Structures are given as C-alpha cells and as structure tokens.
Short mmCIF file of C-alpha atoms in Angstrom, two decimals:
data_model
loop_
_atom_site.label_atom_id
_atom_site.label_comp_id
_atom_site.label_asym_id
_atom_site.label_seq_id
_atom_site.Cartn_x
_atom_site.Cartn_y
_atom_site.Cartn_z
CA UNK A 22 153.15 131.23 90.31
CA UNK A 23 149.57 129.98 90.56
CA UNK A 24 147.52 130.74 92.96
CA UNK A 25 144.15 129.32 94.47
CA UNK A 26 141.69 131.13 95.89
CA UNK A 27 140.44 129.69 99.06
CA UNK A 28 137.93 132.47 99.80
CA UNK A 29 136.62 135.48 99.11
CA UNK A 30 133.93 137.86 101.06
CA UNK A 31 133.25 141.57 100.41
CA UNK A 32 133.96 143.67 103.72
CA UNK A 33 133.37 147.60 103.94
CA UNK A 34 133.27 147.71 100.11
CA UNK A 35 136.54 145.76 99.53
CA UNK A 36 137.02 142.11 99.17
CA UNK A 37 138.67 139.77 102.10
CA UNK A 38 140.55 136.82 100.04
CA UNK A 39 142.54 133.97 101.17
CA UNK A 40 144.93 132.24 98.40
CA UNK A 41 146.89 129.27 98.66
CA UNK A 42 150.31 128.50 96.64
CA UNK A 43 153.22 126.50 96.53
CA UNK A 44 156.08 128.35 98.05
CA UNK A 45 159.54 128.12 96.92
CA UNK A 46 161.22 129.07 99.85
CA UNK A 47 159.33 127.03 102.27
CA UNK A 48 158.75 124.14 100.19
CA UNK A 49 155.12 123.58 101.11
CA UNK A 50 152.10 124.93 100.24
CA UNK A 51 151.25 128.33 102.11
CA UNK A 52 148.24 130.27 102.59
CA UNK A 53 147.98 134.07 102.75
CA UNK A 54 144.95 136.70 103.32
CA UNK A 55 144.91 139.59 101.23
CA UNK A 56 142.24 142.84 101.62
CA UNK A 57 141.53 144.38 98.78
CA UNK A 58 139.87 148.06 99.11
CA UNK A 59 137.26 149.52 96.90
CA UNK A 60 140.35 151.69 95.44
CA UNK A 61 141.83 148.51 93.97
CA UNK A 62 138.93 148.59 91.72
CA UNK A 63 140.51 151.84 89.64
CA UNK A 64 144.43 151.81 90.32
CA UNK A 65 147.15 150.80 92.64
CA UNK A 66 147.22 151.20 96.34
CA UNK A 67 150.03 150.96 99.25
CA UNK A 68 150.52 147.38 100.47
CA UNK A 69 150.48 147.20 104.63
CA UNK A 70 152.24 143.61 105.79
CA UNK A 71 150.40 142.06 108.90
CA UNK A 72 152.85 139.48 110.81
CA UNK A 73 150.94 137.50 113.49
CA UNK A 74 152.17 135.96 116.51
CA UNK A 75 152.63 132.69 117.97
CA UNK A 76 150.23 129.80 117.12
CA UNK A 77 148.46 132.12 114.62
CA UNK A 78 147.40 131.37 111.00
CA UNK A 79 146.35 133.76 108.56
CA UNK A 80 142.93 133.72 109.93
CA UNK A 81 143.20 135.48 113.15
CA UNK A 82 144.28 138.87 112.18
CA UNK A 83 141.37 139.18 109.55
CA UNK A 84 138.63 137.39 111.89
CA UNK A 85 139.43 139.08 115.26
CA UNK A 86 141.29 142.72 114.67
CA UNK A 87 138.42 144.50 113.00
CA UNK A 88 140.83 146.02 110.60
CA UNK A 89 138.65 146.30 107.41
CA UNK A 90 137.14 149.36 107.93
CA UNK A 91 140.41 151.67 108.51
CA UNK A 92 142.02 149.59 105.38
CA UNK A 93 139.01 150.33 103.42
CA UNK A 94 138.62 154.18 104.03
CA UNK A 95 142.56 154.55 103.77
CA UNK A 96 142.88 152.72 100.51
CA UNK A 97 145.31 150.07 101.75
CA UNK A 98 145.94 146.54 100.61
CA UNK A 99 146.61 144.87 103.62
CA UNK A 100 148.50 141.24 103.48
CA UNK A 101 148.66 138.67 106.23
CA UNK A 102 150.36 135.61 105.53
CA UNK A 103 150.46 132.24 107.82
CA UNK A 104 153.27 132.22 110.68
CA UNK A 105 155.62 128.93 109.66
CA UNK A 106 155.49 126.46 107.29
CA UNK A 107 152.98 123.46 107.33
CA UNK A 108 152.93 120.08 107.27
CA UNK A 109 156.79 119.42 107.04
CA UNK A 110 156.79 116.67 109.11
CA UNK A 111 160.29 117.22 110.80
CA UNK A 112 160.30 115.33 113.87
CA UNK A 113 159.97 117.63 117.18
CA UNK A 114 157.91 120.64 115.15
CA UNK A 115 154.56 119.87 117.01
CA UNK A 116 155.89 119.08 120.32
CA UNK A 117 155.87 123.12 121.94
CA UNK A 118 153.27 125.75 120.96
CA UNK A 119 156.41 128.47 120.79
CA UNK A 120 158.98 126.48 118.47
CA UNK A 121 158.07 124.90 115.09
CA UNK A 122 154.69 124.85 113.67
CA UNK A 123 152.74 128.25 114.11
CA UNK A 124 156.19 129.84 115.47
CA UNK A 125 158.28 130.52 112.54
CA UNK A 126 159.56 133.87 114.09
CA UNK A 127 160.11 135.35 111.12
CA UNK A 128 163.82 134.36 110.88
CA UNK A 129 165.76 131.82 108.23
CA UNK A 130 167.16 128.86 110.03
CA UNK A 131 170.49 127.72 109.46
CA UNK A 132 170.60 124.26 110.98
CA UNK A 133 169.28 120.78 109.81
CA UNK A 134 166.41 119.62 109.68
CA UNK A 135 164.74 123.28 109.71
CA UNK A 136 167.08 125.03 107.22
CA UNK A 137 165.05 123.61 104.43
CA UNK A 138 161.60 124.91 105.51
CA UNK A 139 161.94 127.28 108.00
CA UNK A 140 162.67 130.36 106.05
CA UNK A 141 160.12 132.76 106.61
CA UNK A 142 162.20 136.00 106.86
CA UNK A 143 163.21 135.32 102.93
CA UNK A 144 159.37 133.96 102.48
CA UNK A 145 157.98 137.30 104.16
CA UNK A 146 160.49 139.92 102.54
CA UNK A 147 161.14 138.36 99.09
CA UNK A 148 158.95 135.77 97.94
CA UNK A 149 155.47 136.94 99.17
CA UNK A 150 156.22 140.57 98.20
CA UNK A 151 156.82 139.48 94.62
CA UNK A 152 153.92 137.35 94.78
CA UNK A 153 151.87 140.25 95.78
CA UNK A 154 153.34 142.91 93.07
CA UNK A 155 152.69 140.19 90.31
CA UNK A 156 149.32 139.31 90.82
CA UNK A 157 147.38 142.52 92.68
CA UNK A 158 147.22 146.02 91.98
CA UNK A 159 149.65 147.30 94.42
CA UNK A 160 152.45 149.88 94.10
CA UNK A 161 155.82 148.45 94.84
CA UNK A 162 157.15 151.58 95.88
CA UNK A 163 154.82 151.88 98.54
CA UNK A 164 154.68 149.20 101.57
CA UNK A 165 154.83 148.95 105.27
CA UNK A 166 154.88 146.18 107.94
CA UNK A 167 153.69 146.22 111.30
CA UNK A 168 152.44 143.06 113.65
CA UNK A 169 151.90 141.54 117.31
CA UNK A 170 153.67 139.74 119.87
CA UNK A 171 156.26 137.77 117.70
CA UNK A 172 155.01 139.14 114.45
CA UNK A 173 155.67 142.76 115.91
CA UNK A 174 159.50 141.74 116.88
CA UNK A 175 159.39 140.21 113.01
CA UNK A 176 158.33 143.26 111.65
CA UNK A 177 160.95 145.36 113.00
CA UNK A 178 163.74 142.68 112.12
CA UNK A 179 162.20 142.70 108.39
CA UNK A 180 162.30 146.91 108.74
CA UNK A 181 165.99 146.99 109.94
CA UNK A 182 167.61 144.62 107.44
CA UNK A 183 166.48 146.50 104.62
CA UNK A 184 166.64 150.06 104.99
CA UNK A 185 164.11 152.18 103.01
CA UNK A 186 162.05 149.04 102.09
CA UNK A 187 159.25 149.74 104.19
CA UNK A 188 157.78 153.25 104.68
CA UNK A 189 156.92 152.65 108.61
CA UNK A 190 157.71 150.34 111.32
CA UNK A 191 155.42 148.91 114.30
CA UNK A 192 157.48 146.48 116.23
CA UNK A 193 159.68 145.54 119.38
CA UNK A 194 163.64 145.37 119.15
CA UNK A 195 166.76 145.69 117.50
CA UNK A 196 167.73 148.97 116.80
CA UNK A 197 170.81 149.76 118.26
CA UNK A 198 172.85 149.18 115.11
CA UNK A 199 170.32 150.26 112.48
CA UNK A 200 172.08 152.49 109.86
CA UNK A 201 169.62 153.15 107.36
CA UNK A 202 166.73 155.85 106.96
CA UNK A 203 164.86 157.39 109.55
CA UNK A 204 162.19 155.02 111.00
CA UNK A 205 158.61 156.32 112.81
CA UNK A 206 157.69 153.85 115.37
CA UNK A 207 154.42 153.18 116.83
CA UNK A 208 154.15 150.87 119.79
CA UNK A 209 151.31 149.87 121.99
CA UNK A 210 151.93 147.96 125.08
CA UNK A 211 149.21 146.66 127.26
CA UNK A 212 149.76 147.06 131.18
CA UNK A 213 147.85 143.66 132.22
CA UNK A 214 150.06 141.57 129.34
CA UNK A 215 150.87 138.24 131.12
CA UNK A 216 154.43 138.08 128.86
CA UNK A 217 155.30 141.71 130.14
CA UNK A 218 154.75 140.80 134.02
CA UNK A 219 156.64 137.51 133.12
CA UNK A 220 159.70 139.35 132.02
CA UNK A 221 159.57 137.97 128.59
CA UNK A 222 158.93 141.46 126.95
CA UNK A 223 161.32 144.30 127.50
CA UNK A 224 160.26 147.74 126.03
CA UNK A 225 161.89 149.68 127.96
CA UNK A 226 165.57 148.23 126.77
CA UNK A 227 164.06 149.19 123.23
CA UNK A 228 163.06 152.70 124.31
CA UNK A 229 166.55 153.14 125.75
CA UNK A 230 168.14 152.10 122.48
CA UNK A 231 165.83 154.29 120.50
CA UNK A 232 166.73 157.16 122.55
CA UNK A 233 170.22 156.34 121.94
CA UNK A 234 170.01 156.52 118.30
CA UNK A 235 167.76 159.38 118.41
CA UNK A 236 165.45 157.23 116.62
CA UNK A 237 161.48 158.70 117.57
CA UNK A 238 159.51 155.93 118.83
CA UNK A 239 155.80 156.80 120.73
CA UNK A 240 155.23 154.14 123.44
CA UNK A 241 151.69 153.71 124.49
CA UNK A 242 151.19 152.22 127.86
CA UNK A 243 147.29 150.80 127.95
CA UNK A 244 145.91 150.44 131.21
CA UNK A 245 143.82 147.37 131.87
CA UNK A 246 144.88 145.82 128.29
CA UNK A 247 146.44 142.34 128.02
CA UNK A 248 148.11 140.29 124.93
CA UNK A 249 144.78 139.21 123.10
CA UNK A 250 143.26 140.09 120.00
CA UNK A 251 140.53 142.42 122.19
CA UNK A 252 144.08 144.67 122.69
CA UNK A 253 144.54 144.63 118.81
CA UNK A 254 141.11 145.64 117.89
CA UNK A 255 140.97 148.42 120.44
CA UNK A 256 143.98 150.10 118.86
CA UNK A 257 144.05 148.66 115.40
CA UNK A 258 142.94 151.80 113.57
CA UNK A 259 145.34 153.95 114.97
CA UNK A 260 148.27 151.97 113.47
CA UNK A 261 146.43 151.59 110.25
CA UNK A 262 146.39 155.37 110.48
CA UNK A 263 149.80 155.73 111.63
CA UNK A 264 150.88 153.45 108.45
CA UNK A 265 148.62 155.51 105.87
CA UNK A 266 150.31 158.82 106.37
CA UNK A 267 153.68 157.56 104.88
CA UNK A 268 151.88 155.20 102.37
CA UNK A 269 149.53 157.63 101.24
CA UNK A 270 151.70 160.76 100.87
#
C-alpha cells in the first residue's frame, strides 16, 4: 500500500513524520503520525500506538504532548492515527463535536450509512499495524496501546478484544468479562476534569471491576489538573516509561 509522506521533522535525534494513505477499511484517505527514534536507524524497535480524544487529528498529540524525548530515550516507535474517517460526505457527520468527524470512538459501525466508512476499530487493530509493520523498522511482537479520553477508552477496547496482542494498556473501561492474559493498567485522572465533575467519566466503576477480576490497576488522581493537553504533557513521560518496561524486556 502506497504511503505519501506529508512532513518530516527531526526531534530528539529521531524523526517525527506524517503520512497519508488510502485506507481500505475506511474507504477514504487517512493520515497518521509516526515517530522514529534514533535506535530505528540500526534495528527494529517496539511500536507504541496512541489513540487521541474527541475532535483531535494526528497533529494534537505530536505537537502538544511533549512525548518525543521519552520515546527517543526508550527507543520506541510511536504511532498516532487520526480519530475518524474524513471527507466521507455522510449526512450528519459534521453536525456534532462528539459524533461523526473527529469522533470515530475506535469502534466499527454496524448501521447504514456509517458502516461503510466508520470502521476505526478494524483500522487501528488490523490495517494500521499491518501498514506500520510493512513499512517501518518495528518488531510486530512488541506493541502496546494507550490514549486519552475517547482514545483511552479505545485503547482498552482494543486490548480487551485482542488478548496478548498488546503488551500493556492505559485506558478506562471494559474489564469485567476479560478472559485473557494479565494486564497492567495505568490511569491518570485530573481532579478538576470537567467531564469527571459532570458525571461523564466513571473511574470508580472501572476500579471496582478491576478489583473484582483481580487485575492490577494503578489509578492516580491528580490534584488541580483538567482534561487538557497540559495534563497529558505533565504525565506523558510516566506513561511512556510504563509501556517501555514491558516493550524493552
């Protein structure tokens, strides 16, 4: 599958690149960002996939989170896809910030007219990893997934539906019926997150489910932090380190 390079910038000794390709799953052109650390020049590296939240593109994480130094030091290839199909001209896809464009929720739609294009689950778990494995110096046996907000939930969906595929997980829900290999989950939650105070985020339910299943989860409630990329940038190094301890064994 042909890749078109959109940009390339040197960062902490590695290269932050953005590519565009024709997606089979989504039936449209898609962009993704990939960071190649210095170690990628001499051998295969683990791949860490980041899933962004509502309204984001591939640009938000790479320009705001400040993850590059940690990824460079730990030798991780970091892949950040867009959050939904684009330009599909489906009626209603641009009417709301939390449904349609920029809001693919990392699931496969089952109803018309959405099911032809909105297949983000299949895209991020199958098509995109195959594309990355075929075109970049990554080790397919060492991959992990994390994310924020909609993407945090998406990361856990991907992990729970594919036991053993990802080496570590960092997200928010769906654990009660998990039958697979042991998880090690790290979650940071801002205490001043407006979605938490509005009752849209329910971390206590998730922690209770993990406790019931005896799945280890480190949940850190961070005083004074909200839902923004300032919050992400503050703790991103901890999360890179969390995944690296499994990916680099």
